[in-house]
Amino acid sequence: MLNIQITPNPTLSPKPTGALGFGRIFTDHMFLMDYTDGIGWHDPRIVPYGPLTLDPSAQVFHYGQEAFEGMKAYKNASGEVYLFRPQMNARRSNLTNDRLCIPQIPEDDFVQAITTLVRLDADWVPSAPGTSLYIRPFIIATERFLGVAPSKTYLFCIIISPSEMYYTSTLSAVSIRVEDNYVRAVKGGVGFAKTGGNYAASLAGQKRANAEGCAQVLWLDGVERKYIEEVGSMNIFFKIKGKLVTPALNGSILPGITRDSVITLCKDWGYEVEERPISIDELVAHQQSGALEEVFGTGTAAVITPVGKLCYQGETLTINSGETGPLSKQLYDTLTAIQRGECEDPYGWRVNV
Ligand code: PMP
């Protein structure tokens, strides 16, 4: 259990009144904790939100030794605030840490740090439908040393941001470009980890998708550019002749917590769910035969984002007439109701803050 020292912010900011957007507004406080080789994690504290001071030679700036997470706190009309499966984020964060040679943070300490910060800034958790408090824990290598080696010191920081959904606030379907040149990750690399380099590597593909009028990139595998992997910040699901198909977790895909939750819900609703390799050619064939009924992405920021169009090699494949499908809608409604404490929580996914 952490002994968190709290320094209240003497000048509280006014709460936002207009549109929140995503990830642009931050609350009054942030959490910090240091790591020093030989001592371990120490000095957990909450301080006023503000700039960090780092040495220009800090390793994170040069070799990218960094890990992050993304999760949300939700507030319902009764003012109750919930986290959604935070222990899963704590566990995944340590998977990332292991791969990046960053020291682990005990899962309970990770969750305690988040809970304490969210409780302190609970007034910032928005409650309008589609809004939530986005939580961004991250760890950076801070040692002053221009050598390629695991850092001997780290900083763990958590910032929180009242936000809307990432892609769409109305559950309208988005267009996604299938990228067949750039790749995001390969097996044996860091694709399964949540580390900044994966996202830096994705920007060129993202830029091209945007230039062609698409919101995001659908990545293919890094070896054959044949098998579907995931979207920029979402896992992807296909409803094909009543059955749900999603790429298997193969080491180059992020093991999404929303993905896991959607699989659980769909199986309970009687759907057959296949986690397996699915090629882009198979998908195109299903679209052409009319077997492809729905496509949607899943993610913390994206929640359930329906995909209405896939742009691949100059062609546009329209799915479900470009509309949000019934399963996407049902999943969105159920998941957000569980997250916001507006229905039963049969799986024990909610954590009251
Ligand atoms: N894939 C990538 C690359 C992501 O960044 C995210 C967002 N964390 C996801 C999938 C979805 O994961 P989750 O459901 O845990 O948010």
mmCIF file of C-alpha atoms and ligand atoms in Angstrom:
data_model
loop_
_atom_site.group_PDB
_atom_site.id
_atom_site.type_symbol
_atom_site.label_atom_id
_atom_site.label_comp_id
_atom_site.label_asym_id
_atom_site.label_seq_id
_atom_site.Cartn_x
_atom_site.Cartn_y
_atom_site.Cartn_z
ATOM 1 C CA MET A 1 0.000 0.000 0.000
ATOM 2 C CA LEU A 2 1.375 3.382 -1.015
ATOM 3 C CA ASN A 3 1.658 6.269 1.429
ATOM 4 C CA ILE A 4 0.653 9.011 -1.009
ATOM 5 C CA GLN A 5 1.528 12.578 0.017
ATOM 6 C CA ILE A 6 -0.963 15.120 -1.328
ATOM 7 C CA THR A 7 -0.069 18.749 -2.100
ATOM 8 C CA PRO A 8 -3.343 20.467 -3.054
ATOM 9 C CA ASN A 9 -3.338 22.876 -5.974
ATOM 10 C CA PRO A 10 -3.810 26.382 -4.493
ATOM 11 C CA THR A 11 -5.326 27.732 -7.724
ATOM 12 C CA LEU A 12 -8.060 25.449 -9.006
ATOM 13 C CA SER A 13 -9.008 25.836 -12.675
ATOM 14 C CA PRO A 14 -12.585 26.485 -13.741
ATOM 15 C CA LYS A 15 -14.332 23.347 -15.016
ATOM 16 C CA PRO A 16 -14.870 23.213 -18.787
ATOM 17 C CA THR A 17 -18.281 24.322 -19.988
ATOM 18 C CA GLY A 18 -18.131 23.772 -23.780
ATOM 19 C CA ALA A 19 -17.206 20.738 -25.892
ATOM 20 C CA LEU A 20 -14.525 18.605 -24.254
ATOM 21 C CA GLY A 21 -12.899 17.034 -27.299
ATOM 22 C CA PHE A 22 -10.412 14.324 -26.434
ATOM 23 C CA GLY A 23 -7.243 14.609 -24.341
ATOM 24 C CA ARG A 24 -6.848 18.398 -24.377
ATOM 25 C CA ILE A 25 -8.130 19.452 -20.960
ATOM 26 C CA PHE A 26 -6.369 18.345 -17.778
ATOM 27 C CA THR A 27 -7.469 18.472 -14.154
ATOM 28 C CA ASP A 28 -5.911 20.267 -11.175
ATOM 29 C CA HIS A 29 -3.627 17.444 -10.025
ATOM 30 C CA MET A 30 -1.302 14.695 -11.204
ATOM 31 C CA PHE A 31 0.294 11.682 -9.556
ATOM 32 C CA LEU A 32 4.074 11.180 -9.494
ATOM 33 C CA MET A 33 6.328 8.411 -8.157
ATOM 34 C CA ASP A 34 10.069 7.915 -8.644
ATOM 35 C CA TYR A 35 12.123 4.793 -9.141
ATOM 36 C CA THR A 36 15.787 4.503 -8.275
ATOM 37 C CA ASP A 37 17.862 1.361 -8.772
ATOM 38 C CA GLY A 38 18.633 -0.147 -5.387
ATOM 39 C CA ILE A 39 15.713 1.641 -3.697
ATOM 40 C CA GLY A 40 12.715 0.713 -5.854
ATOM 41 C CA TRP A 41 9.608 2.855 -6.331
ATOM 42 C CA HIS A 42 9.473 5.689 -3.818
ATOM 43 C CA ASP A 43 7.925 9.074 -2.984
ATOM 44 C CA PRO A 44 4.384 8.535 -4.294
ATOM 45 C CA ARG A 45 2.743 11.955 -4.348
ATOM 46 C CA ILE A 46 -0.068 14.006 -5.827
ATOM 47 C CA VAL A 47 0.889 17.542 -6.808
ATOM 48 C CA PRO A 48 -0.628 20.397 -8.831
ATOM 49 C CA TYR A 49 -0.779 19.541 -12.552
ATOM 50 C CA GLY A 50 2.092 21.195 -14.392
ATOM 51 C CA PRO A 51 5.254 20.788 -16.492
ATOM 52 C CA LEU A 52 7.900 18.215 -15.597
ATOM 53 C CA THR A 53 11.548 19.169 -15.407
ATOM 54 C CA LEU A 54 13.807 16.572 -17.037
ATOM 55 C CA ASP A 55 17.445 16.498 -18.014
ATOM 56 C CA PRO A 56 17.859 16.791 -21.820
ATOM 57 C CA SER A 57 19.932 13.608 -21.695
ATOM 58 C CA ALA A 58 17.107 11.667 -20.004
ATOM 59 C CA GLN A 59 16.970 8.325 -21.784
ATOM 60 C CA VAL A 60 13.324 8.539 -22.768
ATOM 61 C CA PHE A 61 14.109 11.404 -25.167
ATOM 62 C CA HIS A 62 16.670 9.371 -27.105
ATOM 63 C CA TYR A 63 15.797 5.692 -27.007
ATOM 64 C CA GLY A 64 12.122 5.745 -26.164
ATOM 65 C CA GLN A 65 12.120 3.609 -23.029
ATOM 66 C CA GLU A 66 8.531 4.377 -22.119
ATOM 67 C CA ALA A 67 5.297 2.605 -21.194
ATOM 68 C CA PHE A 68 1.766 3.928 -20.960
ATOM 69 C CA GLU A 69 -1.814 2.902 -20.332
ATOM 70 C CA GLY A 70 -5.237 4.269 -21.187
ATOM 71 C CA MET A 71 -8.355 3.838 -19.092
ATOM 72 C CA LYS A 72 -11.415 5.810 -17.994
ATOM 73 C CA ALA A 73 -13.481 6.863 -14.995
ATOM 74 C CA TYR A 74 -17.236 7.206 -15.569
ATOM 75 C CA LYS A 75 -19.831 9.225 -13.669
ATOM 76 C CA ASN A 76 -23.559 8.517 -13.819
ATOM 77 C CA ALA A 77 -26.546 10.777 -13.180
ATOM 78 C CA SER A 78 -26.456 9.890 -9.459
ATOM 79 C CA GLY A 79 -22.880 11.169 -9.244
ATOM 80 C CA GLU A 80 -21.292 7.744 -8.678
ATOM 81 C CA VAL A 81 -17.807 7.375 -10.191
ATOM 82 C CA TYR A 82 -16.525 4.026 -11.490
ATOM 83 C CA LEU A 83 -13.372 2.591 -13.016
ATOM 84 C CA PHE A 84 -13.700 -0.263 -15.516
ATOM 85 C CA ARG A 85 -11.491 -3.348 -14.940
ATOM 86 C CA PRO A 86 -8.514 -1.296 -13.685
ATOM 87 C CA GLN A 87 -6.662 -4.424 -12.586
ATOM 88 C CA MET A 88 -6.457 -5.442 -16.268
ATOM 89 C CA ASN A 89 -4.659 -2.172 -17.064
ATOM 90 C CA ALA A 90 -2.318 -2.728 -14.127
ATOM 91 C CA ARG A 91 -1.498 -6.209 -15.415
ATOM 92 C CA ARG A 92 -1.028 -5.061 -19.013
ATOM 93 C CA SER A 93 1.144 -2.193 -17.840
ATOM 94 C CA ASN A 94 3.504 -4.723 -16.272
ATOM 95 C CA LEU A 95 3.559 -6.770 -19.496
ATOM 96 C CA THR A 96 4.721 -3.609 -21.255
ATOM 97 C CA ASN A 97 7.225 -2.890 -18.477
ATOM 98 C CA ASP A 98 8.721 -6.378 -18.746
ATOM 99 C CA ARG A 99 9.196 -6.032 -22.510
ATOM 100 C CA LEU A 100 10.751 -2.554 -22.182
ATOM 101 C CA CYS A 101 13.010 -3.500 -19.203
ATOM 102 C CA ILE A 102 11.114 -1.061 -16.973
ATOM 103 C CA PRO A 103 10.627 -2.142 -13.338
ATOM 104 C CA GLN A 104 7.152 -3.454 -12.545
ATOM 105 C CA ILE A 105 4.700 -1.528 -10.397
ATOM 106 C CA PRO A 106 2.646 -3.734 -8.034
ATOM 107 C CA GLU A 107 -0.882 -3.978 -9.481
ATOM 108 C CA ASP A 108 -2.553 -2.807 -6.279
ATOM 109 C CA ASP A 109 -0.253 0.246 -6.077
ATOM 110 C CA PHE A 110 -1.068 1.129 -9.692
ATOM 111 C CA VAL A 111 -4.816 0.964 -8.977
ATOM 112 C CA GLN A 112 -4.466 2.802 -5.639
ATOM 113 C CA ALA A 113 -2.589 5.662 -7.322
ATOM 114 C CA ILE A 114 -5.340 6.038 -9.930
ATOM 115 C CA THR A 115 -8.174 5.764 -7.440
ATOM 116 C CA THR A 116 -6.619 8.378 -5.135
ATOM 117 C CA LEU A 117 -6.074 10.860 -7.961
ATOM 118 C CA VAL A 118 -9.552 10.380 -9.460
ATOM 119 C CA ARG A 119 -11.154 10.726 -6.023
ATOM 120 C CA LEU A 120 -9.321 14.015 -5.445
ATOM 121 C CA ASP A 121 -10.389 15.432 -8.826
ATOM 122 C CA ALA A 122 -13.790 13.692 -8.899
ATOM 123 C CA ASP A 123 -15.509 17.021 -9.677
ATOM 124 C CA TRP A 124 -13.802 16.865 -13.074
ATOM 125 C CA VAL A 125 -15.421 13.578 -14.117
ATOM 126 C CA PRO A 126 -18.079 14.574 -16.668
ATOM 127 C CA SER A 127 -21.410 12.781 -16.632
ATOM 128 C CA ALA A 128 -23.045 13.632 -19.985
ATOM 129 C CA PRO A 129 -23.642 10.570 -22.203
ATOM 130 C CA GLY A 130 -20.512 9.696 -24.206
ATOM 131 C CA THR A 131 -18.182 11.599 -21.858
ATOM 132 C CA SER A 132 -15.770 10.287 -19.242
ATOM 133 C CA LEU A 133 -12.493 11.058 -17.517
ATOM 134 C CA TYR A 134 -9.650 9.652 -19.601
ATOM 135 C CA ILE A 135 -6.784 8.403 -17.427
ATOM 136 C CA ARG A 136 -3.242 8.305 -18.764
ATOM 137 C CA PRO A 137 -0.657 6.572 -16.582
ATOM 138 C CA PHE A 138 2.877 6.526 -18.058
ATOM 139 C CA ILE A 139 6.402 5.638 -17.078
ATOM 140 C CA ILE A 140 9.490 7.281 -18.544
ATOM 141 C CA ALA A 141 13.213 6.520 -18.265
ATOM 142 C CA THR A 142 14.849 9.546 -16.644
ATOM 143 C CA GLU A 143 18.511 8.609 -16.181
ATOM 144 C CA ARG A 144 20.941 11.251 -17.409
ATOM 145 C CA PHE A 145 22.924 9.075 -19.813
ATOM 146 C CA LEU A 146 23.245 8.835 -23.612
ATOM 147 C CA GLY A 147 23.775 5.100 -23.609
ATOM 148 C CA VAL A 148 21.487 2.381 -24.937
ATOM 149 C CA ALA A 149 20.828 0.504 -21.713
ATOM 150 C CA PRO A 150 17.920 0.208 -19.292
ATOM 151 C CA SER A 151 17.680 3.402 -17.254
ATOM 152 C CA LYS A 152 18.519 3.281 -13.556
ATOM 153 C CA THR A 153 15.807 5.836 -12.717
ATOM 154 C CA TYR A 154 12.183 6.252 -13.831
ATOM 155 C CA LEU A 155 9.221 8.519 -13.269
ATOM 156 C CA PHE A 156 5.671 7.152 -13.061
ATOM 157 C CA CYS A 157 3.108 9.863 -13.772
ATOM 158 C CA ILE A 158 -0.689 9.845 -14.066
ATOM 159 C CA ILE A 159 -2.628 12.664 -15.699
ATOM 160 C CA ILE A 160 -6.399 12.754 -16.178
ATOM 161 C CA SER A 161 -8.493 14.464 -18.798
ATOM 162 C CA PRO A 162 -12.271 14.973 -19.094
ATOM 163 C CA SER A 163 -13.025 13.811 -22.631
ATOM 164 C CA GLU A 164 -15.554 12.805 -25.226
ATOM 165 C CA MET A 165 -15.310 9.655 -27.346
ATOM 166 C CA TYR A 166 -12.254 9.561 -29.572
ATOM 167 C CA TYR A 167 -13.755 9.132 -33.032
ATOM 168 C CA THR A 168 -17.444 9.750 -32.846
ATOM 169 C CA SER A 169 -19.774 11.092 -30.227
ATOM 170 C CA THR A 170 -22.857 9.945 -32.076
ATOM 171 C CA LEU A 171 -21.958 6.312 -32.830
ATOM 172 C CA SER A 172 -21.882 7.118 -36.540
ATOM 173 C CA ALA A 173 -19.767 4.819 -38.707
ATOM 174 C CA VAL A 174 -16.201 5.832 -39.659
ATOM 175 C CA SER A 175 -14.054 5.095 -42.721
ATOM 176 C CA ILE A 176 -10.817 3.170 -42.305
ATOM 177 C CA ARG A 177 -7.935 2.772 -44.744
ATOM 178 C CA VAL A 178 -6.251 -0.608 -45.067
ATOM 179 C CA GLU A 179 -2.509 0.117 -45.076
ATOM 180 C CA ASP A 180 -0.552 -2.241 -47.323
ATOM 181 C CA ASN A 181 2.825 -0.503 -47.356
ATOM 182 C CA TYR A 182 3.800 0.634 -43.867
ATOM 183 C CA VAL A 183 3.530 -1.829 -40.981
ATOM 184 C CA ARG A 184 2.991 -1.187 -37.291
ATOM 185 C CA ALA A 185 4.597 -4.147 -35.580
ATOM 186 C CA VAL A 186 6.010 -7.635 -36.035
ATOM 187 C CA LYS A 187 5.973 -10.719 -33.841
ATOM 188 C CA GLY A 188 8.923 -10.648 -31.453
ATOM 189 C CA GLY A 189 8.812 -6.863 -31.423
ATOM 190 C CA VAL A 190 6.788 -4.620 -29.127
ATOM 191 C CA GLY A 191 3.390 -4.651 -30.864
ATOM 192 C CA PHE A 192 1.632 -6.241 -27.875
ATOM 193 C CA ALA A 193 3.053 -3.594 -25.537
ATOM 194 C CA LYS A 194 1.681 -0.126 -24.951
ATOM 195 C CA THR A 195 4.745 1.947 -25.703
ATOM 196 C CA GLY A 196 5.082 5.249 -27.531
ATOM 197 C CA GLY A 197 7.273 3.926 -30.347
ATOM 198 C CA ASN A 198 4.397 1.863 -31.752
ATOM 199 C CA TYR A 199 2.377 5.022 -32.158
ATOM 200 C CA ALA A 200 5.268 7.054 -33.595
ATOM 201 C CA ALA A 201 5.705 4.280 -36.177
ATOM 202 C CA SER A 202 2.029 4.511 -37.060
ATOM 203 C CA LEU A 203 1.920 8.243 -37.856
ATOM 204 C CA ALA A 204 2.956 8.059 -41.525
ATOM 205 C CA GLY A 205 0.196 5.543 -42.259
ATOM 206 C CA GLN A 206 -2.249 7.601 -40.236
ATOM 207 C CA LYS A 207 -1.372 10.718 -42.207
ATOM 208 C CA ARG A 208 -1.981 8.925 -45.471
ATOM 209 C CA ALA A 209 -5.314 7.582 -44.255
ATOM 210 C CA ASN A 210 -6.388 11.103 -43.236
ATOM 211 C CA ALA A 211 -5.321 12.480 -46.627
ATOM 212 C CA GLU A 212 -7.652 9.951 -48.262
ATOM 213 C CA GLY A 213 -10.547 10.987 -46.049
ATOM 214 C CA CYS A 214 -10.292 8.077 -43.606
ATOM 215 C CA ALA A 215 -10.285 8.408 -39.827
ATOM 216 C CA GLN A 216 -7.834 5.609 -39.126
ATOM 217 C CA VAL A 217 -5.561 2.880 -40.417
ATOM 218 C CA LEU A 218 -6.272 -0.832 -40.449
ATOM 219 C CA TRP A 219 -2.897 -2.529 -40.115
ATOM 220 C CA LEU A 220 -1.922 -5.734 -41.850
ATOM 221 C CA ASP A 221 0.720 -8.138 -40.517
ATOM 222 C CA GLY A 222 4.322 -7.017 -40.826
ATOM 223 C CA VAL A 223 5.622 -10.059 -42.729
ATOM 224 C CA GLU A 224 3.135 -10.916 -45.488
ATOM 225 C CA ARG A 225 0.923 -7.801 -45.341
ATOM 226 C CA LYS A 226 -1.925 -10.219 -45.646
ATOM 227 C CA TYR A 227 -3.502 -10.826 -42.245
ATOM 228 C CA ILE A 228 -5.532 -8.158 -40.467
ATOM 229 C CA GLU A 229 -4.080 -6.980 -37.161
ATOM 230 C CA GLU A 230 -5.794 -3.986 -35.574
ATOM 231 C CA VAL A 231 -6.656 -0.313 -36.020
ATOM 232 C CA GLY A 232 -4.594 2.679 -34.748
ATOM 233 C CA SER A 233 -6.049 2.582 -31.270
ATOM 234 C CA MET A 234 -8.670 -0.141 -31.471
ATOM 235 C CA ASN A 235 -8.980 -3.870 -31.903
ATOM 236 C CA ILE A 236 -11.226 -4.912 -34.771
ATOM 237 C CA PHE A 237 -14.206 -7.250 -35.051
ATOM 238 C CA PHE A 238 -16.071 -8.597 -38.075
ATOM 239 C CA LYS A 239 -19.560 -10.064 -38.028
ATOM 240 C CA ILE A 240 -19.632 -12.610 -40.811
ATOM 241 C CA LYS A 241 -22.829 -14.609 -41.383
ATOM 242 C CA GLY A 242 -23.879 -14.182 -37.776
ATOM 243 C CA LYS A 243 -20.485 -15.218 -36.391
ATOM 244 C CA LEU A 244 -17.956 -12.892 -34.795
ATOM 245 C CA VAL A 245 -14.343 -13.000 -35.993
ATOM 246 C CA THR A 246 -11.429 -11.051 -34.514
ATOM 247 C CA PRO A 247 -7.687 -11.448 -35.108
ATOM 248 C CA ALA A 248 -6.031 -13.725 -32.536
ATOM 249 C CA LEU A 249 -3.576 -12.181 -30.071
ATOM 250 C CA ASN A 250 -0.393 -13.166 -31.841
ATOM 251 C CA GLY A 251 2.221 -10.982 -30.182
ATOM 252 C CA SER A 252 1.979 -8.005 -32.513
ATOM 253 C CA ILE A 253 -1.519 -6.866 -31.472
ATOM 254 C CA LEU A 254 -2.442 -5.002 -28.294
ATOM 255 C CA PRO A 255 -4.511 -7.235 -25.974
ATOM 256 C CA GLY A 256 -7.381 -4.781 -25.602
ATOM 257 C CA ILE A 257 -9.479 -4.761 -22.451
ATOM 258 C CA THR A 258 -12.533 -3.701 -24.467
ATOM 259 C CA ARG A 259 -11.783 -6.578 -26.882
ATOM 260 C CA ASP A 260 -11.823 -9.034 -23.985
ATOM 261 C CA SER A 261 -15.068 -7.537 -22.635
ATOM 262 C CA VAL A 262 -16.773 -7.679 -26.055
ATOM 263 C CA ILE A 263 -15.788 -11.332 -26.503
ATOM 264 C CA THR A 264 -17.263 -12.146 -23.083
ATOM 265 C CA LEU A 265 -20.518 -10.286 -23.804
ATOM 266 C CA CYS A 266 -20.958 -11.779 -27.282
ATOM 267 C CA LYS A 267 -20.330 -15.335 -26.091
ATOM 268 C CA ASP A 268 -22.916 -14.811 -23.343
ATOM 269 C CA TRP A 269 -25.383 -13.552 -25.932
ATOM 270 C CA GLY A 270 -24.944 -16.808 -27.844
ATOM 271 C CA TYR A 271 -22.608 -15.673 -30.602
ATOM 272 C CA GLU A 272 -19.871 -17.932 -31.815
ATOM 273 C CA VAL A 273 -16.623 -15.935 -31.491
ATOM 274 C CA GLU A 274 -13.542 -16.951 -33.454
ATOM 275 C CA GLU A 275 -10.130 -15.549 -32.522
ATOM 276 C CA ARG A 276 -8.087 -16.485 -35.552
ATOM 277 C CA PRO A 277 -5.977 -15.100 -38.384
ATOM 278 C CA ILE A 278 -8.207 -13.435 -40.979
ATOM 279 C CA SER A 279 -6.722 -12.223 -44.239
ATOM 280 C CA ILE A 280 -7.738 -9.069 -46.058
ATOM 281 C CA ASP A 281 -8.584 -11.245 -49.101
ATOM 282 C CA GLU A 282 -10.997 -13.315 -47.034
ATOM 283 C CA LEU A 283 -12.611 -10.115 -45.763
ATOM 284 C CA VAL A 284 -12.993 -8.660 -49.258
ATOM 285 C CA ALA A 285 -14.578 -11.935 -50.428
ATOM 286 C CA HIS A 286 -17.074 -11.820 -47.545
ATOM 287 C CA GLN A 287 -17.920 -8.217 -48.346
ATOM 288 C CA GLN A 288 -18.485 -9.066 -52.011
ATOM 289 C CA SER A 289 -20.677 -12.086 -51.251
ATOM 290 C CA GLY A 290 -22.768 -10.094 -48.771
ATOM 291 C CA ALA A 291 -21.644 -12.256 -45.822
ATOM 292 C CA LEU A 292 -19.910 -9.357 -44.046
ATOM 293 C CA GLU A 293 -22.627 -7.867 -41.860
ATOM 294 C CA GLU A 294 -20.809 -5.515 -39.469
ATOM 295 C CA VAL A 295 -17.339 -4.219 -38.717
ATOM 296 C CA PHE A 296 -16.493 -2.364 -35.523
ATOM 297 C CA GLY A 297 -13.457 -1.307 -33.535
ATOM 298 C CA THR A 298 -13.155 -1.645 -29.753
ATOM 299 C CA GLY A 299 -11.063 0.439 -27.383
ATOM 300 C CA THR A 300 -11.155 2.469 -24.200
ATOM 301 C CA ALA A 301 -11.084 5.802 -26.007
ATOM 302 C CA ALA A 302 -13.061 4.554 -29.011
ATOM 303 C CA VAL A 303 -15.573 2.451 -26.970
ATOM 304 C CA ILE A 304 -17.370 0.708 -29.876
ATOM 305 C CA THR A 305 -16.691 2.525 -33.142
ATOM 306 C CA PRO A 306 -18.649 1.172 -36.122
ATOM 307 C CA VAL A 307 -16.788 1.019 -39.428
ATOM 308 C CA GLY A 308 -18.927 1.902 -42.451
ATOM 309 C CA LYS A 309 -16.240 1.924 -45.127
ATOM 310 C CA LEU A 310 -12.936 0.170 -45.691
ATOM 311 C CA CYS A 311 -10.648 1.739 -48.285
ATOM 312 C CA TYR A 312 -8.262 -0.816 -49.745
ATOM 313 C CA GLN A 313 -6.048 -0.433 -52.809
ATOM 314 C CA GLY A 314 -8.138 2.366 -54.255
ATOM 315 C CA GLU A 315 -11.463 0.548 -53.773
ATOM 316 C CA THR A 316 -14.089 1.388 -51.174
ATOM 317 C CA LEU A 317 -15.856 -1.484 -49.484
ATOM 318 C CA THR A 318 -19.112 -0.374 -47.905
ATOM 319 C CA ILE A 319 -20.329 -2.305 -44.878
ATOM 320 C CA ASN A 320 -23.971 -2.405 -43.750
ATOM 321 C CA SER A 321 -24.730 0.484 -46.155
ATOM 322 C CA GLY A 322 -22.263 2.632 -44.179
ATOM 323 C CA GLU A 323 -24.567 2.563 -41.137
ATOM 324 C CA THR A 324 -24.080 1.509 -37.525
ATOM 325 C CA GLY A 325 -25.117 -2.147 -37.223
ATOM 326 C CA PRO A 326 -27.436 -3.566 -34.539
ATOM 327 C CA LEU A 327 -24.703 -5.553 -32.764
ATOM 328 C CA SER A 328 -22.404 -2.493 -32.604
ATOM 329 C CA LYS A 329 -25.280 -0.524 -31.078
ATOM 330 C CA GLN A 330 -26.174 -3.271 -28.594
ATOM 331 C CA LEU A 331 -22.534 -3.603 -27.520
ATOM 332 C CA TYR A 332 -22.138 0.157 -27.148
ATOM 333 C CA ASP A 333 -25.308 0.450 -25.069
ATOM 334 C CA THR A 334 -24.487 -2.512 -22.833
ATOM 335 C CA LEU A 335 -20.838 -1.673 -22.294
ATOM 336 C CA THR A 336 -21.450 1.990 -21.500
ATOM 337 C CA ALA A 337 -24.340 1.096 -19.163
ATOM 338 C CA ILE A 338 -22.080 -1.309 -17.244
ATOM 339 C CA GLN A 339 -19.246 1.224 -17.173
ATOM 340 C CA ARG A 340 -21.465 4.037 -15.916
ATOM 341 C CA GLY A 341 -23.237 1.965 -13.302
ATOM 342 C CA GLU A 342 -26.582 2.176 -15.081
ATOM 343 C CA CYS A 343 -27.284 -1.565 -15.099
ATOM 344 C CA GLU A 344 -26.258 -4.747 -13.306
ATOM 345 C CA ASP A 345 -22.583 -5.679 -13.452
ATOM 346 C CA PRO A 346 -22.754 -9.471 -13.751
ATOM 347 C CA TYR A 347 -19.020 -9.790 -14.393
ATOM 348 C CA GLY A 348 -17.767 -7.634 -11.517
ATOM 349 C CA TRP A 349 -16.039 -5.257 -13.944
ATOM 350 C CA ARG A 350 -16.855 -2.001 -12.157
ATOM 351 C CA VAL A 351 -14.810 -0.536 -9.341
ATOM 352 C CA ASN A 352 -16.440 2.203 -7.281
ATOM 353 C CA VAL A 353 -14.034 5.094 -6.758
HETATM 354 N N1 PMP B 1 -5.008 -1.422 -30.041
HETATM 355 C C1 PMP B 1 -4.241 -0.329 -29.865
HETATM 356 C C2 PMP B 1 -3.055 -0.155 -30.732
HETATM 357 C C3 PMP B 1 -4.575 0.606 -28.873
HETATM 358 O O1 PMP B 1 -3.828 1.697 -28.691
HETATM 359 C C4 PMP B 1 -5.730 0.391 -28.082
HETATM 360 C C5 PMP B 1 -6.115 1.386 -27.026
HETATM 361 N N2 PMP B 1 -5.527 1.090 -25.790
HETATM 362 C C6 PMP B 1 -6.481 -0.780 -28.293
HETATM 363 C C7 PMP B 1 -6.095 -1.659 -29.292
HETATM 364 C C8 PMP B 1 -7.678 -1.086 -27.444
HETATM 365 O O2 PMP B 1 -7.298 -1.465 -26.138
HETATM 366 P P1 PMP B 1 -8.258 -1.198 -24.902
HETATM 367 O O3 PMP B 1 -9.544 -1.829 -25.218
HETATM 368 O O4 PMP B 1 -7.572 -1.835 -23.746
HETATM 369 O O5 PMP B 1 -8.347 0.272 -24.764
#
